[in-house]
Amino acid sequence: MKISRAWKIAGVAVAAAAVAVAPAMASLNNTTLDGKSVILTTAGSDTTFGAALNFSRIYNELPGCDVTVFSGQATATYGSCTNTAAGSNTFNTTPATGANPQHDSVVDEFPIGSGSGAKLVGDANIVTSHGLSVDLGRSSSTPATTLNAIAFAKEGVSWFHFTKVAGKATAHTSVTNLTPAQLADVYSGTFTTWNELAPTDPKLGAMKAYTKTVDGKVVAVKAGVTNGNPETDKSKLYVNYLPLVVYSAQDGSGTRKMWDGFMTTAKTGFTLTANAKKIFENNADPIVTNGDAANAIFYFSTARYAYRNGIALNSGNNKGYAFGNVSGNSTNRAAYTDTLGNVNDVAPTTANIKAGTFSFGRFLFFSTRKVASASVKNYVRFLCSADMDTATDAYGATIRPQIDKAIQSEGFIKLDLNPADKDLDGNVASTYCKTTLAK
């Protein structure tokens, strides 16, 4: 029994919503495919997990070859493209054109961090609990040069703090902008107080003055000096002493790798302070649970922050989101607010990140092995190729707008069409991705 891709129920082809549409097929180069349907697995980043799930939902339903199933008989060709003219157990090595020509399926593993995902891609002998090797690494940092890197979107990372805790404004709400150098001093442990980040603030910057009696009168001595010597105990330096509690993302996180890279650029020899508390990226809930919200500083993916706060992204024209001292509530707790701060007086907005004026922008990637399989190449072609501008799904809808929505609905910024990038074979191609081939 031969089944074309519509809805397949109990071996019967059913047209969805009774709409008979002859979908346009992309004229892709499928000559390297073998007609055998495979399961591709992605693993790695938490930041890009939602986008990957969106892509998979689209890809797994796209048109391709006719699939032959033999009633009452298990065959080696079950679920694949069968060349019925050559025999019931013969694969069609040149399946019909279509965005998913041999009906491969994509499975997205739960997040384990970009670095861990890349390691799984780099070693094909490691298999998941499902018995599958990982074909595509999800990464929010630049993958190793031994892997192909396919950048499909862009976003930013900015510093984060609570502006209201249990209904009370935090003492550091006035700190709305930090420089990369200040952040590097915080994350290296040089700065250990909010006071040091706001020296001109009337409250946070106010320093205690040592007093002594001269000729029977009490007089003030230079602030920050005790008995003529510089005071090293910071709790004795400030009128309103406010210690910092530094939070960082977990080991293996792509967001952590990018943040540490930004800090290293700002401060030679940067090393993360041993006092940093490590929690899972893009989730400030443990900060509240630990009782540190009033003192904590953390960092967040701008896209995940937007997603957690339900900020409208306006995918139609990609105006996107705007932060910078605008209160959100990423932990969804009553009487709590938080925000992403500015860096070098530039807010982490869509426009600033896309233009490169926000200091901490980054690309988001899939990584593949240096020699990628035909099925992996076809998935990357689906994600990146300009062919998707005209190719349609099984119901006649153009594919590219669906991919754009999958990117933008997660808060990311889609990349513009580049007519002269490369595909995974090193050929010049018109693509919506930025491809770096493994060395």
mmCIF file of C-alpha atoms in Angstrom, residues 26-30 55 58-59 98-101 149-152 366 368 372-391 399-400 403 422-426 428-435:
data_model
loop_
_atom_site.group_PDB
_atom_site.id
_atom_site.type_symbol
_atom_site.label_atom_id
_atom_site.label_comp_id
_atom_site.label_asym_id
_atom_site.label_seq_id
_atom_site.Cartn_x
_atom_site.Cartn_y
_atom_site.Cartn_z
ATOM 1 C CA ALA A 26 11.695 22.808 -3.767
ATOM 2 C CA SER A 27 14.091 21.632 -6.443
ATOM 3 C CA LEU A 28 16.761 20.435 -4.063
ATOM 4 C CA ASN A 29 19.788 18.349 -4.870
ATOM 5 C CA ASN A 30 18.823 15.046 -3.270
ATOM 6 C CA PHE A 55 11.950 23.795 13.641
ATOM 7 C CA ILE A 58 7.804 22.158 10.835
ATOM 8 C CA TYR A 59 10.374 19.794 9.321
ATOM 9 C CA GLY A 98 10.544 18.109 -1.380
ATOM 10 C CA ALA A 99 11.776 19.982 1.659
ATOM 11 C CA ASN A 100 12.014 16.687 3.577
ATOM 12 C CA PRO A 101 12.406 14.251 0.667
ATOM 13 C CA ALA A 149 28.966 25.870 12.720
ATOM 14 C CA ILE A 150 25.657 27.064 11.281
ATOM 15 C CA ALA A 151 24.526 30.387 12.764
ATOM 16 C CA PHE A 152 20.773 30.813 12.242
ATOM 17 C CA PHE A 366 23.691 24.331 15.207
ATOM 18 C CA THR A 368 27.542 19.238 12.875
ATOM 19 C CA ALA A 372 27.926 15.650 7.806
ATOM 20 C CA SER A 373 25.482 13.001 6.645
ATOM 21 C CA ALA A 374 23.144 13.612 3.721
ATOM 22 C CA SER A 375 20.193 13.810 6.111
ATOM 23 C CA VAL A 376 21.925 16.438 8.259
ATOM 24 C CA LYS A 377 22.791 18.440 5.141
ATOM 25 C CA ASN A 378 19.179 18.328 4.050
ATOM 26 C CA TYR A 379 17.968 19.567 7.454
ATOM 27 C CA VAL A 380 20.442 22.451 7.302
ATOM 28 C CA ARG A 381 19.245 23.165 3.760
ATOM 29 C CA PHE A 382 15.682 23.376 5.094
ATOM 30 C CA LEU A 383 16.723 25.799 7.825
ATOM 31 C CA CYS A 384 18.993 28.021 5.760
ATOM 32 C CA SER A 385 18.362 27.764 2.030
ATOM 33 C CA ALA A 386 16.647 30.455 -0.024
ATOM 34 C CA ASP A 387 14.781 27.540 -1.643
ATOM 35 C CA MET A 388 12.393 27.732 1.316
ATOM 36 C CA ASP A 389 11.255 31.158 0.064
ATOM 37 C CA THR A 390 9.152 29.363 -2.538
ATOM 38 C CA ALA A 391 8.839 25.797 -1.222
ATOM 39 C CA ILE A 399 7.954 27.405 4.471
ATOM 40 C CA ARG A 400 10.258 30.418 4.990
ATOM 41 C CA ILE A 403 10.902 29.323 9.935
ATOM 42 C CA LYS A 422 28.523 28.484 1.812
ATOM 43 C CA ASP A 423 26.642 25.253 2.325
ATOM 44 C CA LEU A 424 28.088 22.249 4.180
ATOM 45 C CA ASP A 425 29.781 21.043 0.991
ATOM 46 C CA GLY A 426 31.660 24.332 0.675
ATOM 47 C CA VAL A 428 28.524 29.122 -2.588
ATOM 48 C CA ALA A 429 24.849 29.282 -1.680
ATOM 49 C CA SER A 430 22.114 31.820 -1.054
ATOM 50 C CA THR A 431 21.355 31.348 2.619
ATOM 51 C CA TYR A 432 19.721 32.830 5.704
ATOM 52 C CA CYS A 433 22.493 31.363 7.858
ATOM 53 C CA LYS A 434 26.159 32.082 8.454
ATOM 54 C CA THR A 435 28.188 28.932 7.907
#
